[in-house]
Short mmCIF file of C-alpha atoms in Angstrom, two decimals:
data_model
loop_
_atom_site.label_atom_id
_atom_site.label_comp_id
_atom_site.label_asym_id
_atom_site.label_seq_id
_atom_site.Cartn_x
_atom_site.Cartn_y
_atom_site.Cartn_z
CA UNK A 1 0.00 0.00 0.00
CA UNK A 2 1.85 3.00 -0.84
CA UNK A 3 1.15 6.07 1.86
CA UNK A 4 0.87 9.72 0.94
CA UNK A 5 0.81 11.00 4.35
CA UNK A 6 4.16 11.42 5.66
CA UNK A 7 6.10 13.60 2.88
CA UNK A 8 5.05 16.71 1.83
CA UNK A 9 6.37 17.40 -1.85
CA UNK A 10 8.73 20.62 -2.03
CA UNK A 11 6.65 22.89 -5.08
CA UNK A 12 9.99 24.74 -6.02
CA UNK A 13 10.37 21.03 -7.64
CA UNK A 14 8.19 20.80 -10.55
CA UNK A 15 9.37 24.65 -11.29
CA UNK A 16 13.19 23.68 -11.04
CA UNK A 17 13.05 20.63 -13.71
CA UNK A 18 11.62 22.84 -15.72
CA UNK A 19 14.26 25.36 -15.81
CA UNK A 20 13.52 28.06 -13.14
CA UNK A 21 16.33 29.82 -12.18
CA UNK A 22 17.59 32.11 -9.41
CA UNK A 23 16.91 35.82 -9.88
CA UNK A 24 19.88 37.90 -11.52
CA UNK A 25 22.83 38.48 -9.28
CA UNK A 26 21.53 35.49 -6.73
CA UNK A 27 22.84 32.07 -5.96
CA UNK A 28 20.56 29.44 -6.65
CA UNK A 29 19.63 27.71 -2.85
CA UNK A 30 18.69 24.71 -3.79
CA UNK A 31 20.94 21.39 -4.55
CA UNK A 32 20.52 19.07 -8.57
CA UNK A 33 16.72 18.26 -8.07
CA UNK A 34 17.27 14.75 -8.43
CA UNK A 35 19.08 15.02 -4.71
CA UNK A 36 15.98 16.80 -3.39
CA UNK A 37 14.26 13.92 -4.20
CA UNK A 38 16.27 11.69 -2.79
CA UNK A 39 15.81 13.91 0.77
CA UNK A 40 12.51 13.44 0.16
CA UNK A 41 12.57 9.26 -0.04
CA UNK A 42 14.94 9.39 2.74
CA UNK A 43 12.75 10.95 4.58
CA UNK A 44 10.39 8.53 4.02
CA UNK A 45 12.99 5.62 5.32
CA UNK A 46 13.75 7.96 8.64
CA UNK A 47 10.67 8.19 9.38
CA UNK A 48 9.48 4.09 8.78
CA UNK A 49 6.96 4.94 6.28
CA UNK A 50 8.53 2.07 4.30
CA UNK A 51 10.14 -0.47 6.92
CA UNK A 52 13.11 -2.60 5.71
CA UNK A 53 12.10 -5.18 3.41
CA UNK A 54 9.40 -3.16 2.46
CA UNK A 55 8.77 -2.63 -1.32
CA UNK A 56 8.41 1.64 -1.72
CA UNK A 57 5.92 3.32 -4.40
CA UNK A 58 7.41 2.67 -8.18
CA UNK A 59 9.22 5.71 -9.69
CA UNK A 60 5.69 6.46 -11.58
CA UNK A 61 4.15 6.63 -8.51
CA UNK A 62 7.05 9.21 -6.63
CA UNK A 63 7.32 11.87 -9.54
CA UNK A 64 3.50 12.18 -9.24
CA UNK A 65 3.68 12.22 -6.01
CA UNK A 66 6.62 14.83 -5.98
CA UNK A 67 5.66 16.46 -9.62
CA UNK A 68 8.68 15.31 -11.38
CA UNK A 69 9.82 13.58 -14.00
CA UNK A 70 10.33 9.97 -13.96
CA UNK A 71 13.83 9.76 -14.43
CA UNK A 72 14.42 12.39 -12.23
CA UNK A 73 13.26 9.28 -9.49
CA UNK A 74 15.06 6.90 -10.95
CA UNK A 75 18.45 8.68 -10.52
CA UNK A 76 17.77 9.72 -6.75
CA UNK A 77 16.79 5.47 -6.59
CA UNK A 78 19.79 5.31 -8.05
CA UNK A 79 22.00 6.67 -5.85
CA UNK A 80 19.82 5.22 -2.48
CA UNK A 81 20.32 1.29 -4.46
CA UNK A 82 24.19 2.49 -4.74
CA UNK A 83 24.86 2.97 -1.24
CA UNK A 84 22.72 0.01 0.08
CA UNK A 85 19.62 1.68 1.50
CA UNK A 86 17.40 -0.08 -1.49
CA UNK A 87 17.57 -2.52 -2.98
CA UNK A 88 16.30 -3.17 -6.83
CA UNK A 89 14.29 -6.47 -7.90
CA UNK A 90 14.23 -6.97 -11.72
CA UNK A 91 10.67 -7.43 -12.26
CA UNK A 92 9.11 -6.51 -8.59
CA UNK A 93 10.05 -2.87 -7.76
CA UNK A 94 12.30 -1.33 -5.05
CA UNK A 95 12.43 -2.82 -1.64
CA UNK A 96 14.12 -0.90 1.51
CA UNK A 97 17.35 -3.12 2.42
CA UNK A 98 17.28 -5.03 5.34
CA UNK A 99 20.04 -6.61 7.23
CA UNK A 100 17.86 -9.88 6.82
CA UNK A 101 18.42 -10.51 2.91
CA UNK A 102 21.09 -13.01 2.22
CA UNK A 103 23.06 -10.44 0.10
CA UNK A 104 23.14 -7.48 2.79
CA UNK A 105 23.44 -9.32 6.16
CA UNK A 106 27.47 -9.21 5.84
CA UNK A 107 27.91 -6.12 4.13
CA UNK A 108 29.61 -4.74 6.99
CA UNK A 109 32.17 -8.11 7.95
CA UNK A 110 34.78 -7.84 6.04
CA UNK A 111 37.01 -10.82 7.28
CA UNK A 112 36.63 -13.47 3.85
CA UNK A 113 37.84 -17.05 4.54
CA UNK A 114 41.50 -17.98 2.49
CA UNK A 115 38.96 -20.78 0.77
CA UNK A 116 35.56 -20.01 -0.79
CA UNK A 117 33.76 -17.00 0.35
CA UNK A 118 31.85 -15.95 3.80
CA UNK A 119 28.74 -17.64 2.18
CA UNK A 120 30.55 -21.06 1.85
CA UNK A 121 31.11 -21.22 5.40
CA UNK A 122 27.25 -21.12 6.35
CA UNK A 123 25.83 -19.07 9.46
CA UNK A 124 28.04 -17.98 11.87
CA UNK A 125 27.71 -19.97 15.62
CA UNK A 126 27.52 -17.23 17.94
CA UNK A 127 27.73 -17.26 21.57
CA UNK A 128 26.98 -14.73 23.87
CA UNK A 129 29.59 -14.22 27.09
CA UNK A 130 28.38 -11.27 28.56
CA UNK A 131 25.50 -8.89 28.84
CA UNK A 132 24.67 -5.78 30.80
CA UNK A 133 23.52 -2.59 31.36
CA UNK A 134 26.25 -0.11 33.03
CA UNK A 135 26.98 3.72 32.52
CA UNK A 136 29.26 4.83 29.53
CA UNK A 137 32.76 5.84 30.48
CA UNK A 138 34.52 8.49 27.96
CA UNK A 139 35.77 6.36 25.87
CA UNK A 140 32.46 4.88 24.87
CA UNK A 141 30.50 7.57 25.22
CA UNK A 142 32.15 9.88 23.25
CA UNK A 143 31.80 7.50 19.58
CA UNK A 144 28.39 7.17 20.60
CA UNK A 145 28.13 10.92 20.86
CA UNK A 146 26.68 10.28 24.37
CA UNK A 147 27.61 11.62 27.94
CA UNK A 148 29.92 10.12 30.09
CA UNK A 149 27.71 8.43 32.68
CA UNK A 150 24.78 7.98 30.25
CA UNK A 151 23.18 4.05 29.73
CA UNK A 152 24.26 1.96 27.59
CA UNK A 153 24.23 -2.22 26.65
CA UNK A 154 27.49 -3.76 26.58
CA UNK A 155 27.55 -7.06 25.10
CA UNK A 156 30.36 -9.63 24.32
CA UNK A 157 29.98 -12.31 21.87
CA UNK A 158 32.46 -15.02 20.22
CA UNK A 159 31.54 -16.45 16.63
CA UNK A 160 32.78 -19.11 15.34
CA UNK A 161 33.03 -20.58 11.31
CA UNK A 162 32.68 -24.34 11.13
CA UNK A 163 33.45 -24.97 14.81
CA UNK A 164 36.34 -22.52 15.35
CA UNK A 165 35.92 -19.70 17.34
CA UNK A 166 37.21 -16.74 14.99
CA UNK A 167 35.90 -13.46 16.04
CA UNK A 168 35.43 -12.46 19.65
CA UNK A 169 33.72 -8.77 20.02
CA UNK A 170 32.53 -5.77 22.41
CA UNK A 171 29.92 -4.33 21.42
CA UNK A 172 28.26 -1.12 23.20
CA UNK A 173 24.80 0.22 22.65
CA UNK A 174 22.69 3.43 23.47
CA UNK A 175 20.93 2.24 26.43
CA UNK A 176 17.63 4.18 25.40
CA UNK A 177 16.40 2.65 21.80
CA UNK A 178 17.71 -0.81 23.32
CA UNK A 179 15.73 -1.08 26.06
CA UNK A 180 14.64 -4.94 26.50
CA UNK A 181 17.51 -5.95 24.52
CA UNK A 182 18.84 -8.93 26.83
CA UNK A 183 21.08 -11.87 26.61
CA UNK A 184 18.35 -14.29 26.69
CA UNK A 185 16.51 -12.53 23.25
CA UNK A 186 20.17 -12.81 21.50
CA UNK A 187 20.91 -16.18 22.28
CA UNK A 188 17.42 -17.43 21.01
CA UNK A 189 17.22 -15.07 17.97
CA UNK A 190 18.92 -17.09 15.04
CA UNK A 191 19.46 -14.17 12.10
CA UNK A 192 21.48 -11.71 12.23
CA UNK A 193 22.10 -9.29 14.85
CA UNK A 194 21.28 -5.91 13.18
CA UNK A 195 18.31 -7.78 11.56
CA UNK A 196 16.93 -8.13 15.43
CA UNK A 197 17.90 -4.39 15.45
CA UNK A 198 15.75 -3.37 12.66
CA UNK A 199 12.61 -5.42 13.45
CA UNK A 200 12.02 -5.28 16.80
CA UNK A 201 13.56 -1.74 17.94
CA UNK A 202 13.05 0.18 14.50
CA UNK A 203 17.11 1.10 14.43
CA UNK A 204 17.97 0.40 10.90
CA UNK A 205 22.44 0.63 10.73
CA UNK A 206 22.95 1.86 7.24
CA UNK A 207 26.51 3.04 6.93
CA UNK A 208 29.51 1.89 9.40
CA UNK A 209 33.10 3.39 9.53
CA UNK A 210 35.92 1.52 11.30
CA UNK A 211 39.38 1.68 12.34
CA UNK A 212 41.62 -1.59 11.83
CA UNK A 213 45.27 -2.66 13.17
CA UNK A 214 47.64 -5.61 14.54
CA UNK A 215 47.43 -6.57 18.17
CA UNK A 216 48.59 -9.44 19.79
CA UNK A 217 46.47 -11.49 21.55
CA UNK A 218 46.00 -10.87 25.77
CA UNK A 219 44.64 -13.88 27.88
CA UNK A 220 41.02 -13.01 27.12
CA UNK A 221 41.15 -13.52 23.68
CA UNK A 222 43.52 -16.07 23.90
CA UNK A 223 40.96 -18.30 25.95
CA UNK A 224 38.15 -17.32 23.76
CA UNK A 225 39.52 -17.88 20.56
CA UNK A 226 41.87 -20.53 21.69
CA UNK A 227 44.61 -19.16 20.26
CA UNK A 228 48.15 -19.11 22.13
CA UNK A 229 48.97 -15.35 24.21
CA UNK A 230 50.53 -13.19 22.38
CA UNK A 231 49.25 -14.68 18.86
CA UNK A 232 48.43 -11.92 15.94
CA UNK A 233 45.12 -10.77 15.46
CA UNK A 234 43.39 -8.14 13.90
CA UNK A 235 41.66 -5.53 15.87
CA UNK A 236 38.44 -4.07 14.38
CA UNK A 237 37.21 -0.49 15.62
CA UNK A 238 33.38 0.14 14.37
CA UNK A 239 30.67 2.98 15.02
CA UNK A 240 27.54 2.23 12.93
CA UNK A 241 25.36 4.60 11.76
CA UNK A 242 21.40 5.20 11.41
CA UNK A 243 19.97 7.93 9.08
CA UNK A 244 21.12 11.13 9.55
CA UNK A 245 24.42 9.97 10.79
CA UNK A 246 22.83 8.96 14.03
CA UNK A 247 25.65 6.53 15.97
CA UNK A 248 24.09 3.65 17.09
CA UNK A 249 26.73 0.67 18.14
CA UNK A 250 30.03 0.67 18.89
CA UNK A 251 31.92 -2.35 18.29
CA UNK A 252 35.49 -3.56 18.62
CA UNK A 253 36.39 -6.79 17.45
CA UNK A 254 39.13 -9.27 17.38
CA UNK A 255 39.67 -11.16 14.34
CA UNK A 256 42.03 -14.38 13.94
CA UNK A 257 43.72 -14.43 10.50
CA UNK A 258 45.16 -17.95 10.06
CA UNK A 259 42.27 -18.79 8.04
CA UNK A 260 41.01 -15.90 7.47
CA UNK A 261 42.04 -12.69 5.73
CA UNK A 262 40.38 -9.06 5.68
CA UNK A 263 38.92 -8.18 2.45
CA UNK A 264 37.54 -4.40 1.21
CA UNK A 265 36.93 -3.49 -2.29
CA UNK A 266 38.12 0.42 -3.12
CA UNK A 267 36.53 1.95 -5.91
#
């Protein structure tokens, strides 16, 4: 069902496709049309008028809706499909991405087996070692763009690829949109994590930016990864981001790399 309610269409649109222009001597205020547009749909995601997994209105349907021309839409779709927040079906439309489709749920794990491909090694087998509730010291609250002292969920989970532990990781949440999130609804819930995220507390991660370098491994993640002290392993720094550039998890990782190897595609 496509809803009307929730966007109002800008009417400097229709005139700006169609050539208006800024008065002699002015700047024009306004950004390439097709990128109002996409504020517009964005909008739309923000404010979970279409839900993840949800198919949105057909381009037809959003340059009526925002007096434009059809391929006007389809470039602003085409930027959204280009950074992940959509996701094109030949044949069926444009669905919002969700963390639950087979093709998205690893788009932010970037550690590749040295044989076959992440896919190849089926789901991860996660366990969970530790959850609570405490108040965020500086150093957490700060990537969170909390206060020191606010709530947050601090979790600690190992996963493991065909029986070998391979990834142990901290991972720190705004207390506030979590609320309910326990150990007991993670250990039962069997997709993956931001997946739970999306469909049950409406926080949908859409971009993540991380730091990465060599450690060597303490006693903790010796034990939990059963590796020997001191082994090397890759530490993984990552704040995730909502719409708007909203940070919503913080998560450092430990990643063993004698099987594995960390793969990112630059372009």
């Amino acid at each position: 069902m496509t809803h009307t309610h929730s966007l109002t269409p800008d009417t400097s649109l229709a005139a700006a496709e169609h050539g208006a222009i800024a008065p002699a001597g002015q700047t024009p205020a306004f950004s390439p049309l097709y990128q109002q547009i996409k504020v517009l749909i964005l909008k739309g995601l923000q404010t979970a008028e279409w839900k993840p997994g949800e198919l949105i209105p057909s381009e037809m349907e959003l340059a009526a809706r925002f007096r434009v021309s059809q391929g006007t839409v389809r470039k602003a779709i085409d930027e959204l499909a280009a950074e992940n927040l959509v996701i094109r079906r030949q044949g069926k439309g444009t669905f919002v991405a969700t963390h639950a489709e087979q093709q998205v749920q690893y788009r932010f794990l970037r550690l590749m087996p040295d044989s076959g491909d992440i896919s190849s090694e089926g789901p991860a087998e996660r366990q969970i070692v530790d959850c609570k509730r405490l108040r965020a010291t500086a150093d957490i609250a700060r990537p969170l763009a909390l206060r020191t002292g606010d709530a947050v969920l601090q979790l600690r989970r190992v996963l493991a690829f065909q029986g070998t532990p391979t990834i142990v990781e901290d991972v720190w949440l705004p207390g506030s949109p979590f609320k309910g999130l326990t150990a007991s609804r993670l250990a039962v819930y069997s997709g993956p994590m931001y997946a739970l995220f999306e469909t049950e507390f409406g926080v949908h991660m859409v971009r993540a930016e991380e730091k990465i370098r060599a450690v060597a491994a303490d006693s903790v993640a010796a034990r939990l990864l059963h590796v020997k002290l001191g082994e090397p392993l890759l530490s993984v720094e990552r704040i995730a981001y909502t719409y708007n550039d909203v940070p919503m998890e913080l998560r450092r990782g430990l990643y063993r790399t004698d099987t594995h190897h960390y793969k990112n595609a630059l372009s």
